[in-house]
mmCIF file with all atom_site columns, C-alpha atoms in Angstrom:
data_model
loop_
_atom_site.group_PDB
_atom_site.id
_atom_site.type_symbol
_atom_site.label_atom_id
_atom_site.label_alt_id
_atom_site.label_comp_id
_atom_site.label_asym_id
_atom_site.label_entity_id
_atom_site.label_seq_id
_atom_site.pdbx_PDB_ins_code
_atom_site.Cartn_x
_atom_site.Cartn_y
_atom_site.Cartn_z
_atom_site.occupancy
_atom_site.B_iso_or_equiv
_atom_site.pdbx_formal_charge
_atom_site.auth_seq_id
_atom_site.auth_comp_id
_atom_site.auth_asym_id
_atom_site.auth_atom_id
_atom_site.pdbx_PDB_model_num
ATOM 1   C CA . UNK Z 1 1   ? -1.311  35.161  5.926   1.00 0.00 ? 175 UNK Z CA 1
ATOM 2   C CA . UNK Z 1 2   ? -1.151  35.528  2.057   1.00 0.00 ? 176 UNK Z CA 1
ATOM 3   C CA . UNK Z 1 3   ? 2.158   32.527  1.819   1.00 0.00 ? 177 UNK Z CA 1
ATOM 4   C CA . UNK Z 1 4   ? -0.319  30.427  4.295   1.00 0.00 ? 178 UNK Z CA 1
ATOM 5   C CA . UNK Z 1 5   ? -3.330  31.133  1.548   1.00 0.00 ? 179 UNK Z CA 1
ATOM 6   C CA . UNK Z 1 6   ? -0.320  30.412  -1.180  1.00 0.00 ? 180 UNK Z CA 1
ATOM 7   C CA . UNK Z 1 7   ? 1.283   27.189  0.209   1.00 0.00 ? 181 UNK Z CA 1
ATOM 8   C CA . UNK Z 1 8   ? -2.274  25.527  0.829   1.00 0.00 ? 182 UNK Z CA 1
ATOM 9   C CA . UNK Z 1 9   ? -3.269  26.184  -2.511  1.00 0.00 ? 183 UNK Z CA 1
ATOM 10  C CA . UNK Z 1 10  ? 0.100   24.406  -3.639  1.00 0.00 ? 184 UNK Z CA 1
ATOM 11  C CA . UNK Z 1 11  ? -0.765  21.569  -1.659  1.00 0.00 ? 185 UNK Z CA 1
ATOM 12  C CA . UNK Z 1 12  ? -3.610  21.394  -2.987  1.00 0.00 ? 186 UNK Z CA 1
ATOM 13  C CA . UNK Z 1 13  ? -2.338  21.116  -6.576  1.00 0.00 ? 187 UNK Z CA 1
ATOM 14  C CA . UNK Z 1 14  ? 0.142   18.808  -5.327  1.00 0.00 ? 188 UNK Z CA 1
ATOM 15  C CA . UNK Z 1 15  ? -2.301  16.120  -4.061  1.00 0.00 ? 189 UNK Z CA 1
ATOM 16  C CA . UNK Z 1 16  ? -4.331  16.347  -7.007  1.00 0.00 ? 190 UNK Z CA 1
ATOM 17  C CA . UNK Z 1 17  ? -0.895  15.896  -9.065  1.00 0.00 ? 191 UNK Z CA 1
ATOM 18  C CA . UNK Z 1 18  ? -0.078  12.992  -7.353  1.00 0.00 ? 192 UNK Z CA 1
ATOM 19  C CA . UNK Z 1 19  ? -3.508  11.605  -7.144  1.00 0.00 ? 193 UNK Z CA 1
ATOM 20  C CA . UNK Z 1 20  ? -3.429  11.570  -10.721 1.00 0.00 ? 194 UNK Z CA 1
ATOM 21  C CA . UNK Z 1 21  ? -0.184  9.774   -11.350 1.00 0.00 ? 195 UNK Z CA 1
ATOM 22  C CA . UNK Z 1 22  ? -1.229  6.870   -8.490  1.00 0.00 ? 196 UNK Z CA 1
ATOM 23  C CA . UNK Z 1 23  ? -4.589  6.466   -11.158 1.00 0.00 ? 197 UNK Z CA 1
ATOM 24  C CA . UNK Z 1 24  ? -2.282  6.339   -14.105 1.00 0.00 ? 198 UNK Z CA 1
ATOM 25  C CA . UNK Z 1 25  ? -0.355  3.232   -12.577 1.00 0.00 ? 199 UNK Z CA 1
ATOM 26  C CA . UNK Z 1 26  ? -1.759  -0.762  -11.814 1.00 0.00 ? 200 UNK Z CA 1
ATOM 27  C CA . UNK Z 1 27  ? -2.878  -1.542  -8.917  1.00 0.00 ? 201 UNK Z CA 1
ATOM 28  C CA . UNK Z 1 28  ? -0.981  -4.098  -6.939  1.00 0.00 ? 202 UNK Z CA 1
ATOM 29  C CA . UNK Z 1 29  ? -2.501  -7.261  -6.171  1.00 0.00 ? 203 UNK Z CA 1
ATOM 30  C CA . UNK Z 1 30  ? 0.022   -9.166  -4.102  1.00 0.00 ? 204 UNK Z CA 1
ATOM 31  C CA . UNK Z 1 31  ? 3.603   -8.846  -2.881  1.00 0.00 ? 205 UNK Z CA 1
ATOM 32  C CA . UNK Z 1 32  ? 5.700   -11.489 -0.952  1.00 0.00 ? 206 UNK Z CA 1
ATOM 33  C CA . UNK Z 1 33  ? 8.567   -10.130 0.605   1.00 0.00 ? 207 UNK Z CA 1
ATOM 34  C CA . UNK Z 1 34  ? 9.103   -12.860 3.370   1.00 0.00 ? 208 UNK Z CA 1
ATOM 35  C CA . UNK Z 1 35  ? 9.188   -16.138 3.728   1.00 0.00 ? 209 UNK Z CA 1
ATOM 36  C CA . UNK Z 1 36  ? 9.107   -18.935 6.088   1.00 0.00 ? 210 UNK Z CA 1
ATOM 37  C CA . UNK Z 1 37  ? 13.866  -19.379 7.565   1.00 0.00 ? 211 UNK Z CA 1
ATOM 38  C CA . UNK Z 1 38  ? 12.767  -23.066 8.193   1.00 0.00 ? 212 UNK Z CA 1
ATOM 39  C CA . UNK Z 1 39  ? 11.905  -23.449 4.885   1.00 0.00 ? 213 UNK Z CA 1
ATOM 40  C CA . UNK Z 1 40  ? 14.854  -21.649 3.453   1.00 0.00 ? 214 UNK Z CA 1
ATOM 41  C CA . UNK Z 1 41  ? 17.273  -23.820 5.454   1.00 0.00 ? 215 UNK Z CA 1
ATOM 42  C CA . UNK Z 1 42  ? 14.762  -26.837 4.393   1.00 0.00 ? 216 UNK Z CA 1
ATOM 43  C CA . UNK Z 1 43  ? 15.606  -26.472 0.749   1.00 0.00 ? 217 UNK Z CA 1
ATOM 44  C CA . UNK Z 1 44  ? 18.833  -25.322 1.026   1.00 0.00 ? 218 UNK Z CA 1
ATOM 45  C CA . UNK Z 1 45  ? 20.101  -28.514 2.666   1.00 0.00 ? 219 UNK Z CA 1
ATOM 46  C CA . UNK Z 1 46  ? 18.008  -30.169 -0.463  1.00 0.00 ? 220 UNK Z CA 1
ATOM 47  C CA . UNK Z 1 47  ? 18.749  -28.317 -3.246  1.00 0.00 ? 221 UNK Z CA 1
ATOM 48  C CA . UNK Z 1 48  ? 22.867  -28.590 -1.849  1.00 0.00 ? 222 UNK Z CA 1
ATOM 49  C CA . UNK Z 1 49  ? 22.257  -32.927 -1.390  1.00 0.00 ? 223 UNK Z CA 1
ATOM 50  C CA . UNK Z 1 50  ? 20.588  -32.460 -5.247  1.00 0.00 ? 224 UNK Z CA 1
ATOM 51  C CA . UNK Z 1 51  ? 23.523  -29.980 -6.780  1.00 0.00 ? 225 UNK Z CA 1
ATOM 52  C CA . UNK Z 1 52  ? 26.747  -33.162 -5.957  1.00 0.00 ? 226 UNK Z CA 1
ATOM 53  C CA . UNK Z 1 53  ? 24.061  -35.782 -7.964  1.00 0.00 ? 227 UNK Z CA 1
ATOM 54  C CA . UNK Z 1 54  ? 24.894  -34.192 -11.259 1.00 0.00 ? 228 UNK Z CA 1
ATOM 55  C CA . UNK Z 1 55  ? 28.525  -33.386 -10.489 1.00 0.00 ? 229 UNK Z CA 1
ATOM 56  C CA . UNK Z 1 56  ? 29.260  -36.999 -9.751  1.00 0.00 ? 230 UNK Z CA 1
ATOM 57  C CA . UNK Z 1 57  ? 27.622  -38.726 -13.096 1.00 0.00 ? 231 UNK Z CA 1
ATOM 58  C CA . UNK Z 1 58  ? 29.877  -36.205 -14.636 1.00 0.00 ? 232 UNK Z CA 1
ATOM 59  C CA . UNK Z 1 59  ? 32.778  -37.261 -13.351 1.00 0.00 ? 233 UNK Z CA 1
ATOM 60  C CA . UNK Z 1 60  ? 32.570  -40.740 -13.747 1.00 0.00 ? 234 UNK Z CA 1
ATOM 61  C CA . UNK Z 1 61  ? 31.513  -40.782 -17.556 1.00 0.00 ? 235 UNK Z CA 1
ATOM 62  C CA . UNK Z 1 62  ? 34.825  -37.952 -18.213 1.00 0.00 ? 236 UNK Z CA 1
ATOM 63  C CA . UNK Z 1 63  ? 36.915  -40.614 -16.477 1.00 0.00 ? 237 UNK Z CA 1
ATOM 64  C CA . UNK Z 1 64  ? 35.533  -43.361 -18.243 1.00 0.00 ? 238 UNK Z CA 1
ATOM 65  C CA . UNK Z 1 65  ? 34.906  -41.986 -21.746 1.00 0.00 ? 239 UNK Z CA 1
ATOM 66  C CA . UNK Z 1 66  ? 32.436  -43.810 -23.142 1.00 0.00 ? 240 UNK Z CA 1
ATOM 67  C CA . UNK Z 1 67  ? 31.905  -41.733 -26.280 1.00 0.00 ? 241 UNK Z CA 1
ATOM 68  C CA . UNK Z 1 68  ? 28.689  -40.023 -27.877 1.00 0.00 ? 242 UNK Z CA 1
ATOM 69  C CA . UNK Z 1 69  ? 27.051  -41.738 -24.394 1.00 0.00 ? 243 UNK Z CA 1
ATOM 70  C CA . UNK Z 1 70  ? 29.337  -39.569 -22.265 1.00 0.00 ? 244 UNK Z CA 1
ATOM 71  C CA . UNK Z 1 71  ? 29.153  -36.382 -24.161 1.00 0.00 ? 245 UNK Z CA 1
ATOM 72  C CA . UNK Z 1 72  ? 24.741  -36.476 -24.290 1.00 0.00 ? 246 UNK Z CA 1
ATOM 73  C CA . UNK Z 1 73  ? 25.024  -37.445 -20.205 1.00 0.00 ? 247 UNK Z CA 1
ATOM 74  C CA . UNK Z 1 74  ? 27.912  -35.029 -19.281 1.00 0.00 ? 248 UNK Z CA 1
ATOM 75  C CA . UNK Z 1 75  ? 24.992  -32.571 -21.601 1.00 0.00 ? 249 UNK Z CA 1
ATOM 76  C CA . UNK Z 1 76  ? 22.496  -33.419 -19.187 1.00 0.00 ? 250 UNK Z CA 1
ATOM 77  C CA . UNK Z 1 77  ? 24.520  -33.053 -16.426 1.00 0.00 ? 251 UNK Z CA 1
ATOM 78  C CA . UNK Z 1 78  ? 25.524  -29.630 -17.038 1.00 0.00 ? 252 UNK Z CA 1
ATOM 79  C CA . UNK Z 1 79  ? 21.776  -28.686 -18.133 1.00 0.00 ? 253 UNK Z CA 1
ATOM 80  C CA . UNK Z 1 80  ? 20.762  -30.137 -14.003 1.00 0.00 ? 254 UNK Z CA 1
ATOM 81  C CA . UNK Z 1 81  ? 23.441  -28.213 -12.649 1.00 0.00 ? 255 UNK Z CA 1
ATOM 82  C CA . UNK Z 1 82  ? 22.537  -24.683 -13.827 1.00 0.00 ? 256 UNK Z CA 1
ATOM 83  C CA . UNK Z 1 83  ? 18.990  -25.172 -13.064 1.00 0.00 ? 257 UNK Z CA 1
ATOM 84  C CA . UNK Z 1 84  ? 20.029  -25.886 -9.746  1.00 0.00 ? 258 UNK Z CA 1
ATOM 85  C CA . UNK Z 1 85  ? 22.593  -23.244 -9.335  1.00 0.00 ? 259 UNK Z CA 1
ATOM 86  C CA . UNK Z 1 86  ? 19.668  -20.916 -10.540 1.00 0.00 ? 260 UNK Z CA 1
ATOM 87  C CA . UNK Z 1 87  ? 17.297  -22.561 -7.788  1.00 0.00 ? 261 UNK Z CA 1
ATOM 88  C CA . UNK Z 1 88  ? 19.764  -22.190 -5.405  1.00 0.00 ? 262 UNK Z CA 1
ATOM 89  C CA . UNK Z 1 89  ? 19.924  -18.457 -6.004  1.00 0.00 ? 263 UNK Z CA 1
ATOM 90  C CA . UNK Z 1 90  ? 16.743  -17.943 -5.996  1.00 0.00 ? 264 UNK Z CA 1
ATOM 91  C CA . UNK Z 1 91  ? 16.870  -19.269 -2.582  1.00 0.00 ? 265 UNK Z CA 1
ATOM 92  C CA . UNK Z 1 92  ? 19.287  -17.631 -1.135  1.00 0.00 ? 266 UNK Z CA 1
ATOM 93  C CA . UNK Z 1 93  ? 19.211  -13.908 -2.822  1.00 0.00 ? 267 UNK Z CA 1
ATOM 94  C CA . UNK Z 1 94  ? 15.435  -13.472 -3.445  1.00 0.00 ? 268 UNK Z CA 1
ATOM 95  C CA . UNK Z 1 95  ? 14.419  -9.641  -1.920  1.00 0.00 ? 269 UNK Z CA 1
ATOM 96  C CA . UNK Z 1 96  ? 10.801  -9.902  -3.374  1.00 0.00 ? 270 UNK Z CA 1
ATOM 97  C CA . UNK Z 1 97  ? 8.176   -10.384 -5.820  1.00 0.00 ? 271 UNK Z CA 1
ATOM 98  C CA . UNK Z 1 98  ? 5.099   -8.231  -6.761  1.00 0.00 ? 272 UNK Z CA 1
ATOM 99  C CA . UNK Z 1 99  ? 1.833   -8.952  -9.209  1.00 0.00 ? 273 UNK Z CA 1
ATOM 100 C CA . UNK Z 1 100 ? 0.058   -5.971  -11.004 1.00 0.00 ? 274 UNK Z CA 1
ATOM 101 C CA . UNK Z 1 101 ? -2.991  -5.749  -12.840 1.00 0.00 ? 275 UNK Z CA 1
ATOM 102 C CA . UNK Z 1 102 ? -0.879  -6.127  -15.928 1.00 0.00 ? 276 UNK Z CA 1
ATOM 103 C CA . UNK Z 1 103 ? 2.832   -7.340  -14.942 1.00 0.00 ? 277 UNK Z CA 1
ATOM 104 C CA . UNK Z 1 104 ? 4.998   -9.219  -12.367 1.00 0.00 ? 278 UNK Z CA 1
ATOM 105 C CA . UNK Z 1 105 ? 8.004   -7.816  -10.875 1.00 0.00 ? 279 UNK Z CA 1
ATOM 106 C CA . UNK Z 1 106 ? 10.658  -10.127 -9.268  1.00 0.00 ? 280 UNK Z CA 1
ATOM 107 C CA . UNK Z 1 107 ? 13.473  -8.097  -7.934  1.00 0.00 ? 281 UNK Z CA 1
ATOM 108 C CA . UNK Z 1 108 ? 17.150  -9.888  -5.794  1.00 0.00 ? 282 UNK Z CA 1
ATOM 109 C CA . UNK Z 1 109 ? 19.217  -8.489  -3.533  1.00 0.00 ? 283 UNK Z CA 1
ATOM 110 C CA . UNK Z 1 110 ? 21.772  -7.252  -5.774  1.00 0.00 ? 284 UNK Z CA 1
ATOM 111 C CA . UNK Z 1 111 ? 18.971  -5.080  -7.508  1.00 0.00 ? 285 UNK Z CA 1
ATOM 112 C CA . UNK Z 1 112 ? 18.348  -7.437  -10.527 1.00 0.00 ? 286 UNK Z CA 1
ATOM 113 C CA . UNK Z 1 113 ? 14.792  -7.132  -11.948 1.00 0.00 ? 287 UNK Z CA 1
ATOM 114 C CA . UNK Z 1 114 ? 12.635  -9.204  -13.866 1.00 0.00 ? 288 UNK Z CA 1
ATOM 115 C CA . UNK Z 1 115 ? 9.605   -7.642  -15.052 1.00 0.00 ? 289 UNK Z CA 1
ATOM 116 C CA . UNK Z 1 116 ? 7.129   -9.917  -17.112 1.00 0.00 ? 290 UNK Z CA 1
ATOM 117 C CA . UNK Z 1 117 ? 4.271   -8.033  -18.872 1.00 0.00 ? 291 UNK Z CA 1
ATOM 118 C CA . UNK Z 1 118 ? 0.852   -10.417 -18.941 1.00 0.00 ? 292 UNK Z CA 1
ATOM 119 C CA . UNK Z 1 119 ? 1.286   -11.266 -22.678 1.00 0.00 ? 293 UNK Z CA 1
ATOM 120 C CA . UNK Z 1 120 ? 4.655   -12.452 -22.302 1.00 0.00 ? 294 UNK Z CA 1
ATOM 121 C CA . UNK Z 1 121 ? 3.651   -14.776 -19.430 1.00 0.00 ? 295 UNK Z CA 1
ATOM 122 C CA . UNK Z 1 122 ? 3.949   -18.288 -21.202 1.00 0.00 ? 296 UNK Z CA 1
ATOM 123 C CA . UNK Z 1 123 ? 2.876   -20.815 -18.871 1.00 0.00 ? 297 UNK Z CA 1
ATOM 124 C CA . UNK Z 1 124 ? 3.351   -21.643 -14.863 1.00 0.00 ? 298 UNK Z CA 1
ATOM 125 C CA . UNK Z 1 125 ? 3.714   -24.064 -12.285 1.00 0.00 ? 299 UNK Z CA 1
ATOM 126 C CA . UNK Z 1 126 ? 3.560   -24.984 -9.018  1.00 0.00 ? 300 UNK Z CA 1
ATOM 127 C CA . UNK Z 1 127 ? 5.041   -27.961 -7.066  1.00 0.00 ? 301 UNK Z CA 1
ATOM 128 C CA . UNK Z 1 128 ? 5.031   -28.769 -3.496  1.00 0.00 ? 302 UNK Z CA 1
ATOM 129 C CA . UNK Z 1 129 ? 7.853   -31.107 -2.195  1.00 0.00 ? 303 UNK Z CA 1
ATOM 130 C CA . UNK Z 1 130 ? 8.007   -32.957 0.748   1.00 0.00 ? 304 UNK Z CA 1
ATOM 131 C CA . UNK Z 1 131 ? 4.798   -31.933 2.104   1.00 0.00 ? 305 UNK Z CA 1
ATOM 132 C CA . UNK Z 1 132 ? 6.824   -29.114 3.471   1.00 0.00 ? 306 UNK Z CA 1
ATOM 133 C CA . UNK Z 1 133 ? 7.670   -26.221 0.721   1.00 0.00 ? 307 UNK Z CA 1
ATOM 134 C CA . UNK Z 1 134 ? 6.465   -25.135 -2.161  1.00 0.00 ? 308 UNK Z CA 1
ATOM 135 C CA . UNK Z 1 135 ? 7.783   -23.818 -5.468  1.00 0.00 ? 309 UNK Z CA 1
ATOM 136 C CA . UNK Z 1 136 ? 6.861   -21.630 -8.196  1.00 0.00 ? 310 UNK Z CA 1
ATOM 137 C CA . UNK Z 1 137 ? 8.067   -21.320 -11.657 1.00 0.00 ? 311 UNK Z CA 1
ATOM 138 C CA . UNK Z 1 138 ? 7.542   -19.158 -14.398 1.00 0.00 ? 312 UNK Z CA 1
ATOM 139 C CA . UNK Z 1 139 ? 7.834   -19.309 -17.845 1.00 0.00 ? 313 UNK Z CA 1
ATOM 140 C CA . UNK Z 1 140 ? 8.367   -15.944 -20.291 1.00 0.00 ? 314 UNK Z CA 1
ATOM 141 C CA . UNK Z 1 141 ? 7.405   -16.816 -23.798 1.00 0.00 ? 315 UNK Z CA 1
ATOM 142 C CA . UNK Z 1 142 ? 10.260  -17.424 -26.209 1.00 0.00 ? 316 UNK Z CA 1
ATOM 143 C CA . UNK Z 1 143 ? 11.604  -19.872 -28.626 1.00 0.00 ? 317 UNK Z CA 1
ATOM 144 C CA . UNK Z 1 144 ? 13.609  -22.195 -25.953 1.00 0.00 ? 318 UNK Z CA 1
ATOM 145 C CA . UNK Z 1 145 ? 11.602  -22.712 -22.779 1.00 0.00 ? 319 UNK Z CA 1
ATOM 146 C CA . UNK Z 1 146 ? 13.808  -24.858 -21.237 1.00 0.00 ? 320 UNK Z CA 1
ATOM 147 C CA . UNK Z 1 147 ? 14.392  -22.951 -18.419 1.00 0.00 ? 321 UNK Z CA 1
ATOM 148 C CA . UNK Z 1 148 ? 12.537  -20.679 -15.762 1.00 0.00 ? 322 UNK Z CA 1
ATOM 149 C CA . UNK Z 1 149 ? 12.372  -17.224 -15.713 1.00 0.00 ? 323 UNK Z CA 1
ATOM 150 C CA . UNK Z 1 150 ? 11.196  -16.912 -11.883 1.00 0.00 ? 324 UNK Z CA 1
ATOM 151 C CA . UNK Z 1 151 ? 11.310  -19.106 -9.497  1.00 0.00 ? 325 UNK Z CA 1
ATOM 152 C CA . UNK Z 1 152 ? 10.218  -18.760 -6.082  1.00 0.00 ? 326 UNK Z CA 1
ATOM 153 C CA . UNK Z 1 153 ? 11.089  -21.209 -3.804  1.00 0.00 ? 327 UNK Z CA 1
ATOM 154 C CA . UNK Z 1 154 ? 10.293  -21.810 0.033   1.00 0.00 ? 328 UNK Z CA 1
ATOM 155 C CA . UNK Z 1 155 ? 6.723   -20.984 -0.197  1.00 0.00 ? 329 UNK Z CA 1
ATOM 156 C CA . UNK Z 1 156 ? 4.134   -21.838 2.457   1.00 0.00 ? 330 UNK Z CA 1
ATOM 157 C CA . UNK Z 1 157 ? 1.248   -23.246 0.986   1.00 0.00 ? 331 UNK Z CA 1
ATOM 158 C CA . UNK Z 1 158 ? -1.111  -20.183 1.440   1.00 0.00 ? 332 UNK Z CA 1
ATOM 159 C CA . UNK Z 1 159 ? 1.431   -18.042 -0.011  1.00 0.00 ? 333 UNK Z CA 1
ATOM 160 C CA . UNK Z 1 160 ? 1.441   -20.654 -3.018  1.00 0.00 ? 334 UNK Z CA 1
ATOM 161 C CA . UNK Z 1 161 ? -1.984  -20.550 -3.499  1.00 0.00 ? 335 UNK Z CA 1
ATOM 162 C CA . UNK Z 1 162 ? -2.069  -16.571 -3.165  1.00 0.00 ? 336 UNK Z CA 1
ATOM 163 C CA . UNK Z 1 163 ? 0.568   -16.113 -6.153  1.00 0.00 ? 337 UNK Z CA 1
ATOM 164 C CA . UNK Z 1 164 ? -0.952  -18.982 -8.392  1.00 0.00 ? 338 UNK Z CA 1
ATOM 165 C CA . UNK Z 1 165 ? -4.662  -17.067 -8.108  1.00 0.00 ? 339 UNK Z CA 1
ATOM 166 C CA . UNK Z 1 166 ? -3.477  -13.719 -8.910  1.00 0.00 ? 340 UNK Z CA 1
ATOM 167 C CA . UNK Z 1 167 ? -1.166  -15.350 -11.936 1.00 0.00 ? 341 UNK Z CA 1
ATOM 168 C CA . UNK Z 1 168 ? -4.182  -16.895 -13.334 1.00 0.00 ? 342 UNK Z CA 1
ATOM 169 C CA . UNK Z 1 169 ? -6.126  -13.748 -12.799 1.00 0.00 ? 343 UNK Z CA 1
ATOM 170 C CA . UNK Z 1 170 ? -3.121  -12.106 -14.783 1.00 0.00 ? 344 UNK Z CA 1
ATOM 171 C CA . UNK Z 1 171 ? -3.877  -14.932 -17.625 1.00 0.00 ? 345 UNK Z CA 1
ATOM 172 C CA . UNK Z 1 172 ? -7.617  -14.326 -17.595 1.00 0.00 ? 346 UNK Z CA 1
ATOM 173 C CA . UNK Z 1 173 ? -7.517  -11.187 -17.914 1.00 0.00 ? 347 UNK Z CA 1
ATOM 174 C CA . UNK Z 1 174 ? -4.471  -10.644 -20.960 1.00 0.00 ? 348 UNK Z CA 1
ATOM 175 C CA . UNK Z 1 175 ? -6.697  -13.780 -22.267 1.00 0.00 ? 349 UNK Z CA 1
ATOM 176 C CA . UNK Z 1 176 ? -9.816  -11.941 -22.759 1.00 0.00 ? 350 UNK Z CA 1
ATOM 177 C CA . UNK Z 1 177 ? -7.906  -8.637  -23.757 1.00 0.00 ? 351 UNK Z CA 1
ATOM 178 C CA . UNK Z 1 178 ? -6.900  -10.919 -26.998 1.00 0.00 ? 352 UNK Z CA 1
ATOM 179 C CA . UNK Z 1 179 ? -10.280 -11.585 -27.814 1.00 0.00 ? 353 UNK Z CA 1
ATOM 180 C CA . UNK Z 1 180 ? -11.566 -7.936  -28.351 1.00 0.00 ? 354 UNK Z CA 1
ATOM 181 C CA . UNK Z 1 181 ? -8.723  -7.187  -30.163 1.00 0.00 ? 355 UNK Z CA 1
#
């Protein structure tokens, strides 16, 4: 009777314990962790037409040589091709991606994770294609934005709207943090 008395007691502590730690950590505001296979498959096949566009402008100016010409276009063409190596990852390998109060987490299949803290959010977009999918991007702040950190493709456009409210929400409130500072 007295290790019944004993063990409830622990429990006790325990819950409190624990309730204590969940108060110490944000609150989650939205997590997508599945998305639309048509769309997938939609911007797959799009993303793959888009990914031979850069490859072939390359080839052609190598063959031809034209010079300082070739070497700023053969530039660009490499600059297209990794962002769209790094959209079709996204694509293809994206497990999920979670807003805070006060961070974002985007996490792949291989167990990579991106975690962006609300002040180091720089800016974000949205852009729906084809009046099918939609796409997210987002920027961390640093010296060279010329690419993005996330990007979430394949989007319906509720879910679109769902991540672009809570990332301005994120904004607004690491905005207004600033000011009483």
């Amino acid at each position: 009777m007295e290790k019944l008395k004993e063990n409830s007691e622990n429990n006790q502590n325990l819950d409190k314990n624990t309730n204590l730690e969940n108060q110490n950590e944000p609150k989650l505001l939205y997590r997508l962790d599945k998305r639309n296979p048509f769309y997938m498959v939609f911007d797959l096949i799009v993303y793959l037409l888009i990914a031979w566009i850069p490859i072939i402008f390359a080839i052609s100016n190598f063959v031809f040589d034209i010079g300082i010409f070739s070497l700023i276009l053969n530039t660009f063409c490499a600059y297209i091709s990794f962002i769209v190596l790094q959209i079709l990852y996204s694509i293809i390998f994206f497990d999920y991606f979670e807003i805070y109060e006060d961070k974002m987490v985007y996490k792949d299949i291989f167990g990579f994770k991106i975690i962006l803290h609300a002040k180091q959010i720089d800016r974000f977009f949205s852009y729906g294609y084809c009046g099918v999918t939609e796409l997210m991007a987002i920027f961390r702040k640093r010296r060279f934005k010329i690419s993005p950190t996330i990007l979430i493709l394949s989007l319906t456009s509720e879910q679109e709207n769902e991540i672009r409210k809570n990332l301005a929400y994120l904004n607004i409130k690491n905005f207004n943090k600033k000011d009483k500072k």
